[in-house]
PDB file of C-alpha atoms in Angstrom:
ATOM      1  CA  UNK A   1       0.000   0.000   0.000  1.00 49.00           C
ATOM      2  CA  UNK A   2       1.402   3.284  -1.214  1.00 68.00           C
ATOM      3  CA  UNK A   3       1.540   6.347   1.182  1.00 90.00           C
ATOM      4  CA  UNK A   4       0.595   9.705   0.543  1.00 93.00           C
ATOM      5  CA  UNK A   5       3.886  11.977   0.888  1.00 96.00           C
ATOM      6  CA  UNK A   6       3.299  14.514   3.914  1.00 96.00           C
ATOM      7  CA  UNK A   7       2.822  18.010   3.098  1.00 97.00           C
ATOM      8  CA  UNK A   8       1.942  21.077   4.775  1.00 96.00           C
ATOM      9  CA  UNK A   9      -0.051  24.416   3.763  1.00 96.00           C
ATOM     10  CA  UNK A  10       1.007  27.878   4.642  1.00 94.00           C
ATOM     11  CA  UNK A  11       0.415  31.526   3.516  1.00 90.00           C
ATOM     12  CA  UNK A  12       2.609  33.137   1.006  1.00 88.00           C
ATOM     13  CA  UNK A  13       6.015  34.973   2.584  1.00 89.00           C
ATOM     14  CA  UNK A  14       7.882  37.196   0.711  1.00 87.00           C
ATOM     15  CA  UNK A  15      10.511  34.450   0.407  1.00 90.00           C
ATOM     16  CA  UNK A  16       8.347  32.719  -1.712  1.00 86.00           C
ATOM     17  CA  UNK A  17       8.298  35.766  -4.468  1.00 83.00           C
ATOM     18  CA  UNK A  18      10.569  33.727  -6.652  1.00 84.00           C
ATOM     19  CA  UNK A  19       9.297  30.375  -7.120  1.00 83.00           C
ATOM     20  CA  UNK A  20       5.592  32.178  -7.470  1.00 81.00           C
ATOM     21  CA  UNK A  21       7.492  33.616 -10.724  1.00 78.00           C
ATOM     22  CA  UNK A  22       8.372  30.426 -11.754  1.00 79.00           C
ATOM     23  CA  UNK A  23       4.973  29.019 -11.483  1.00 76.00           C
ATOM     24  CA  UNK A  24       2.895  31.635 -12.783  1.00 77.00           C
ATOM     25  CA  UNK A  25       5.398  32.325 -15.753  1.00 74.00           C
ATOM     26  CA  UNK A  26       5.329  28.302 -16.883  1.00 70.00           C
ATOM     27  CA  UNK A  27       3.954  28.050 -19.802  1.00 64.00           C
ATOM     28  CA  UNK A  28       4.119  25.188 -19.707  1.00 66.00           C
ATOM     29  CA  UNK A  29       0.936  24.779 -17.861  1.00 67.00           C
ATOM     30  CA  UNK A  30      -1.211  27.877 -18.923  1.00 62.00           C
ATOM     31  CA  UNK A  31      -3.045  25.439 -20.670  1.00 60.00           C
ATOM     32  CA  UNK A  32      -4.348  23.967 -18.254  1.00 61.00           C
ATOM     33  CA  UNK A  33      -5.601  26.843 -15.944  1.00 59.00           C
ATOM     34  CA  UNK A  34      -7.767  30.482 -16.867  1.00 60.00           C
ATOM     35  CA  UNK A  35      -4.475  32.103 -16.748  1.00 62.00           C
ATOM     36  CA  UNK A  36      -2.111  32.461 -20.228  1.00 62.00           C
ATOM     37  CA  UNK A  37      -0.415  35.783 -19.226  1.00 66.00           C
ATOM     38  CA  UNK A  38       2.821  36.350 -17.781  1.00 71.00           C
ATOM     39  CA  UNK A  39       3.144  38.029 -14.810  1.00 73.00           C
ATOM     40  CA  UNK A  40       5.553  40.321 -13.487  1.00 77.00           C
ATOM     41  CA  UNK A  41       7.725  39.865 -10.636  1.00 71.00           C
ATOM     42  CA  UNK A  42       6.308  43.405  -9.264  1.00 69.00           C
ATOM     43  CA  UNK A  43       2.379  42.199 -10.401  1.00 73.00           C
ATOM     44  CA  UNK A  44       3.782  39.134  -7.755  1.00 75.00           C
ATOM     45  CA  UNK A  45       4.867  40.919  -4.629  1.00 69.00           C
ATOM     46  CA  UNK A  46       2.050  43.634  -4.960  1.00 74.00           C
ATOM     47  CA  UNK A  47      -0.145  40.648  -4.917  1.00 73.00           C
ATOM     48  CA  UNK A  48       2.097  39.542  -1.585  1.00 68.00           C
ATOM     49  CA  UNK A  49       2.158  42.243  -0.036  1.00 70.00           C
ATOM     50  CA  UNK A  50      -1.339  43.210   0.040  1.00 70.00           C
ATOM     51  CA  UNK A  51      -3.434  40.351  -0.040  1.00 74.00           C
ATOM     52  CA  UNK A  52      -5.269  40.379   3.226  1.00 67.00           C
ATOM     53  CA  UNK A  53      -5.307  36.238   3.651  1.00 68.00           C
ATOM     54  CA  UNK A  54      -8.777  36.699   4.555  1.00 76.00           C
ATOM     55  CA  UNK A  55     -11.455  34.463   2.241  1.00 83.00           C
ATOM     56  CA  UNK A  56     -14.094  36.578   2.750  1.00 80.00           C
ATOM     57  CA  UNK A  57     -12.240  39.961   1.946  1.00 84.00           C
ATOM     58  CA  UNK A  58     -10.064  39.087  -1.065  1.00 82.00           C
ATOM     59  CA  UNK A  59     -12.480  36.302  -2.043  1.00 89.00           C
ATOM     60  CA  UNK A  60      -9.618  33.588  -2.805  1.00 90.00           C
ATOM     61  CA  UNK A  61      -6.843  32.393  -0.556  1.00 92.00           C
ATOM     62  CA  UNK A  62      -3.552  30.740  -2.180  1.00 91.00           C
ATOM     63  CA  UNK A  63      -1.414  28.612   0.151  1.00 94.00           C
ATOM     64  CA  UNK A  64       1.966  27.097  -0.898  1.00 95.00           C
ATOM     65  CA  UNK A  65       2.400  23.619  -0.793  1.00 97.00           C
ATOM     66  CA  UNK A  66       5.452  22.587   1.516  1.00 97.00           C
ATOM     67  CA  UNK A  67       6.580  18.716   1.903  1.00 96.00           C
ATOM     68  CA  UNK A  68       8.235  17.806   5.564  1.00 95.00           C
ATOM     69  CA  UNK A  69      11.657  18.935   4.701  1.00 95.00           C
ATOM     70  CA  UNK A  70      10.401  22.208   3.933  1.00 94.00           C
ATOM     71  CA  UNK A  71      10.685  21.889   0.022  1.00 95.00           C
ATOM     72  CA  UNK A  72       7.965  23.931  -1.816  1.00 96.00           C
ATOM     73  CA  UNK A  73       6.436  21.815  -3.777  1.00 96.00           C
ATOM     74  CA  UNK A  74       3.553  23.374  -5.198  1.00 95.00           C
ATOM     75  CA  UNK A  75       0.724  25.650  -4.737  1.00 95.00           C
ATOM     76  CA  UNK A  76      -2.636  25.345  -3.690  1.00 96.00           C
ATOM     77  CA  UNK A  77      -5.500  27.764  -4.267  1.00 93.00           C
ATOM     78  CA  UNK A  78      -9.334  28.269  -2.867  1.00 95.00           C
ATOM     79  CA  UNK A  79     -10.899  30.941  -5.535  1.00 95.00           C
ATOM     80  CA  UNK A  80     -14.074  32.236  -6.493  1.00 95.00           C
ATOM     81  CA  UNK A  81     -14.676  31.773  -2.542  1.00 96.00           C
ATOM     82  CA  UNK A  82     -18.689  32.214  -2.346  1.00 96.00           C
ATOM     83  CA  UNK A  83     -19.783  32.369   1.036  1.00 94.00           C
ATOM     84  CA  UNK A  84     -23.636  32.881   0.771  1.00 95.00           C
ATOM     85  CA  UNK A  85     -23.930  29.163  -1.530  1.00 97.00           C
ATOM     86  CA  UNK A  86     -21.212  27.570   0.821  1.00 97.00           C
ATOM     87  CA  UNK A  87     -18.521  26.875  -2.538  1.00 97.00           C
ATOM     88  CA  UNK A  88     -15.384  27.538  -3.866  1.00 97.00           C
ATOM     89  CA  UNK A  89     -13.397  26.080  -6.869  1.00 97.00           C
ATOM     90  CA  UNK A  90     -10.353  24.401  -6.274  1.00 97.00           C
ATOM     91  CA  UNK A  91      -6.955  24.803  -8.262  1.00 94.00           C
ATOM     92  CA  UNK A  92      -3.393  23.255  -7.555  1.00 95.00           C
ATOM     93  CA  UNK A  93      -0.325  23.537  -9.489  1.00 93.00           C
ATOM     94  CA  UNK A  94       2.516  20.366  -8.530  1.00 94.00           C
ATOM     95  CA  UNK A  95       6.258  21.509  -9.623  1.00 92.00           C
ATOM     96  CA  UNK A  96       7.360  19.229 -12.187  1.00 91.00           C
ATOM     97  CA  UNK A  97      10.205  17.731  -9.866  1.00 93.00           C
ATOM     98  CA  UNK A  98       7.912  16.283  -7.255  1.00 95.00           C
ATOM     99  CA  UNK A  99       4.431  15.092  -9.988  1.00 93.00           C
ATOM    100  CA  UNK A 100       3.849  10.941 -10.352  1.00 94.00           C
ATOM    101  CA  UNK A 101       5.001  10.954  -6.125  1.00 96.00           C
ATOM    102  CA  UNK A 102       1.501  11.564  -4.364  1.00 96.00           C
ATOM    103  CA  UNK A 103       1.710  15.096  -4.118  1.00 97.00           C
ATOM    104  CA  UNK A 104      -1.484  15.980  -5.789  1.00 97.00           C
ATOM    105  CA  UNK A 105      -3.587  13.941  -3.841  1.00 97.00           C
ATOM    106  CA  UNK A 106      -2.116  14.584  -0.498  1.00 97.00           C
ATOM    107  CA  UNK A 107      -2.729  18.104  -1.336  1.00 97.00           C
ATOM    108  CA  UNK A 108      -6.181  17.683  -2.363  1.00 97.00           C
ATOM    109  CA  UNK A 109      -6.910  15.528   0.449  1.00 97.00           C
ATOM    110  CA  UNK A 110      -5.887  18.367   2.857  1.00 96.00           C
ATOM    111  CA  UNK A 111      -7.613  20.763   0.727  1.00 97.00           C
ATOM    112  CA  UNK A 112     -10.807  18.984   1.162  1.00 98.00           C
ATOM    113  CA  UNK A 113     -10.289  18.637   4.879  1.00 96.00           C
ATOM    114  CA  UNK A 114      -9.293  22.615   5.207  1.00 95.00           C
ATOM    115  CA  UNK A 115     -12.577  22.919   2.419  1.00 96.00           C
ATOM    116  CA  UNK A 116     -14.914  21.459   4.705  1.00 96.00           C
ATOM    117  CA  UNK A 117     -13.398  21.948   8.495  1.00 96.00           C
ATOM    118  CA  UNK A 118     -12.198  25.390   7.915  1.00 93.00           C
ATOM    119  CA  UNK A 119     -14.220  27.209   5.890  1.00 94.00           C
ATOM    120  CA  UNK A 120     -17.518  24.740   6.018  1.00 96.00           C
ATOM    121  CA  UNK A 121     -18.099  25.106   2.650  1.00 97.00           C
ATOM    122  CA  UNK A 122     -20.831  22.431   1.073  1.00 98.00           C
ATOM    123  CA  UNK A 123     -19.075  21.951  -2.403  1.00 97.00           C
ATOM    124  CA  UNK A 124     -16.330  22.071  -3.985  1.00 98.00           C
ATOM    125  CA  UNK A 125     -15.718  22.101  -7.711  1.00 98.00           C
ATOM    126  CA  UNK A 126     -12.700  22.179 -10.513  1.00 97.00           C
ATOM    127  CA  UNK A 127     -12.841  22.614 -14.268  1.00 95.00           C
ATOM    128  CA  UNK A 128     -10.623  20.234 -16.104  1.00 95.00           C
ATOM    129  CA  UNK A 129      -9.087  19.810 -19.576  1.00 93.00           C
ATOM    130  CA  UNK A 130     -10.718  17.110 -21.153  1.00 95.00           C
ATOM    131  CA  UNK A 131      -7.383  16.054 -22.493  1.00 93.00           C
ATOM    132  CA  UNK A 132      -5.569  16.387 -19.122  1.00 93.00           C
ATOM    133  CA  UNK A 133      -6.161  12.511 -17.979  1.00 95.00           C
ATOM    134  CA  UNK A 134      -4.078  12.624 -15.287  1.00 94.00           C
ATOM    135  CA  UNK A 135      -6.109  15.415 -13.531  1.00 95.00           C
ATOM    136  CA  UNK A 136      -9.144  13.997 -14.483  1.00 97.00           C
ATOM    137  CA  UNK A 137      -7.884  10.225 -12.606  1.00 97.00           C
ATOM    138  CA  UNK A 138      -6.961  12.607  -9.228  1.00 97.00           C
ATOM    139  CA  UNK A 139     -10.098  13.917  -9.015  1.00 98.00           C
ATOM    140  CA  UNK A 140     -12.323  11.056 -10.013  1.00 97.00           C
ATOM    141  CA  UNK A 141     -10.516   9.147  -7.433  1.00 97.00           C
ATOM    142  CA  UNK A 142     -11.882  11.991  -4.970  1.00 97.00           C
ATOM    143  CA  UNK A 143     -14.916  11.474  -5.643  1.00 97.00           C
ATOM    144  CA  UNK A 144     -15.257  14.483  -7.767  1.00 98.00           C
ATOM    145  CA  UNK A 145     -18.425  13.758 -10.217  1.00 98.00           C
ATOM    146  CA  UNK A 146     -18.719  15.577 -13.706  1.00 97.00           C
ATOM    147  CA  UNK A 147     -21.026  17.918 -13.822  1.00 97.00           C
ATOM    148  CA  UNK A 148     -21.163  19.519 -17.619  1.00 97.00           C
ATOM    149  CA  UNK A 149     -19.120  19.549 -20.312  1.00 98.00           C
ATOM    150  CA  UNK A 150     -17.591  23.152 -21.236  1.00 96.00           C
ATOM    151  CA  UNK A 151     -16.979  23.376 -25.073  1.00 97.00           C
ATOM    152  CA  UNK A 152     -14.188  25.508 -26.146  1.00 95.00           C
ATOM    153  CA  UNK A 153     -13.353  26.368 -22.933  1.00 91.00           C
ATOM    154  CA  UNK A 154      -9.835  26.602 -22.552  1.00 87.00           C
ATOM    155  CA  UNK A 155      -7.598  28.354 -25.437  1.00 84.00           C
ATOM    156  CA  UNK A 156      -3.879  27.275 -25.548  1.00 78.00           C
ATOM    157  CA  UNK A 157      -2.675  30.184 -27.795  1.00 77.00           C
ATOM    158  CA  UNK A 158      -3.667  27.888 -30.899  1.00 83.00           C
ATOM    159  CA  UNK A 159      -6.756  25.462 -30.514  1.00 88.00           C
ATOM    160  CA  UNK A 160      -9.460  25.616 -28.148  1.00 92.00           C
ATOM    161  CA  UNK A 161      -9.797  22.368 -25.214  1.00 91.00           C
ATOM    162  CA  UNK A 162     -13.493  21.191 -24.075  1.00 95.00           C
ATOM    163  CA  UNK A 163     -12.776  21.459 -20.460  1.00 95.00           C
ATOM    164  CA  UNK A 164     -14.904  19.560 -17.510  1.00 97.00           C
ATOM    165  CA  UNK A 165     -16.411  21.268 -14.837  1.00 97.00           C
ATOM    166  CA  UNK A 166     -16.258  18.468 -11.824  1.00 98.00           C
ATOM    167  CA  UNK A 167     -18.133  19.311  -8.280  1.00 98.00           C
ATOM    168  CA  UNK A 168     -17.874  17.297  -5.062  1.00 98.00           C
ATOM    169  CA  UNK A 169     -20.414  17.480  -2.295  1.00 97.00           C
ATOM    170  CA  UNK A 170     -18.967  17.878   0.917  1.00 95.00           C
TER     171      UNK A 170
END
């Protein structure tokens, strides 16, 4: 029986400035997520400095993803945070040195717990590239349950991805 690697969330520090850049600047993996810009390392500590790490002010809350040696190895992010319906939609980005370990669904797993526990929200949901099967194997083995199918949802610079939008009941 495989275990899941043991992780930890935390806010964002200012120490974490640079591998933010690296993340949000991979395009590598705008394709996968709404975002296909690239963002500056100024755009990046504004965002830093002044978020307020409060859900219900800023709406979203991004937590890094630290493993027990204290190794970033992703991030982890709680947007579109509606309080009055009781959901959120999910995101997590794995650095490509520490995918295929467990990561992801540790991660998820504690987001789910934090989901529920911390912020008693009722659902939970994550839109997916249809193409993207390893996502869609995480969540499915979460329980996550498709919900519609989003044509031409997601635009990689040259062809446009159906995308599914997955929700799990909490």
């Amino acid at each position: 029986m495989n275990t899941l690697p043991q992780i930890r969330l935390r806010a964002l520090e200012p120490e974490d400035l640079d591998v933010l850049y690296a993340i949000e600047n991979d395009t590598t993996i705008w394709n996968v997520g709404n975002t296909n810009v690239p963002y500056s390392r100024y755009t990046l500590h504004d965002y830093i400095a002044h978020s307020k790490d409060d859900i219900y002010t800023d709406r979203q809350v991004r937590l890094m993803v630290e493993n027990m040696n204290g190794e970033i190895v992703g991030i982890a992010d709680v947007v579109n945070f509606d309080p009055q319906h009781r959901r959120a939609e999910l995101g997590i980005v794995i650095m490509s040195t520490y995918r295929h370990q467990g990561y992801a669904t540790a991660v998820m797993e504690e987001m789910l717990n934090y989901s529920l526990h911390i912020l008693h929200l009722h659902q939970v949901y994550v839109i997916v590239d249809c193409g993207n099967e390893i996502a869609l194997k995480l969540f499915n083995s979460l329980d996550f349950r498709e919900s519609a199918r989003l044509e031409h949802w997601l635009f990689d610079g040259r062809d446009y991805h159906d995308a599914l939008l997955m929700q799990r009941i909490l």
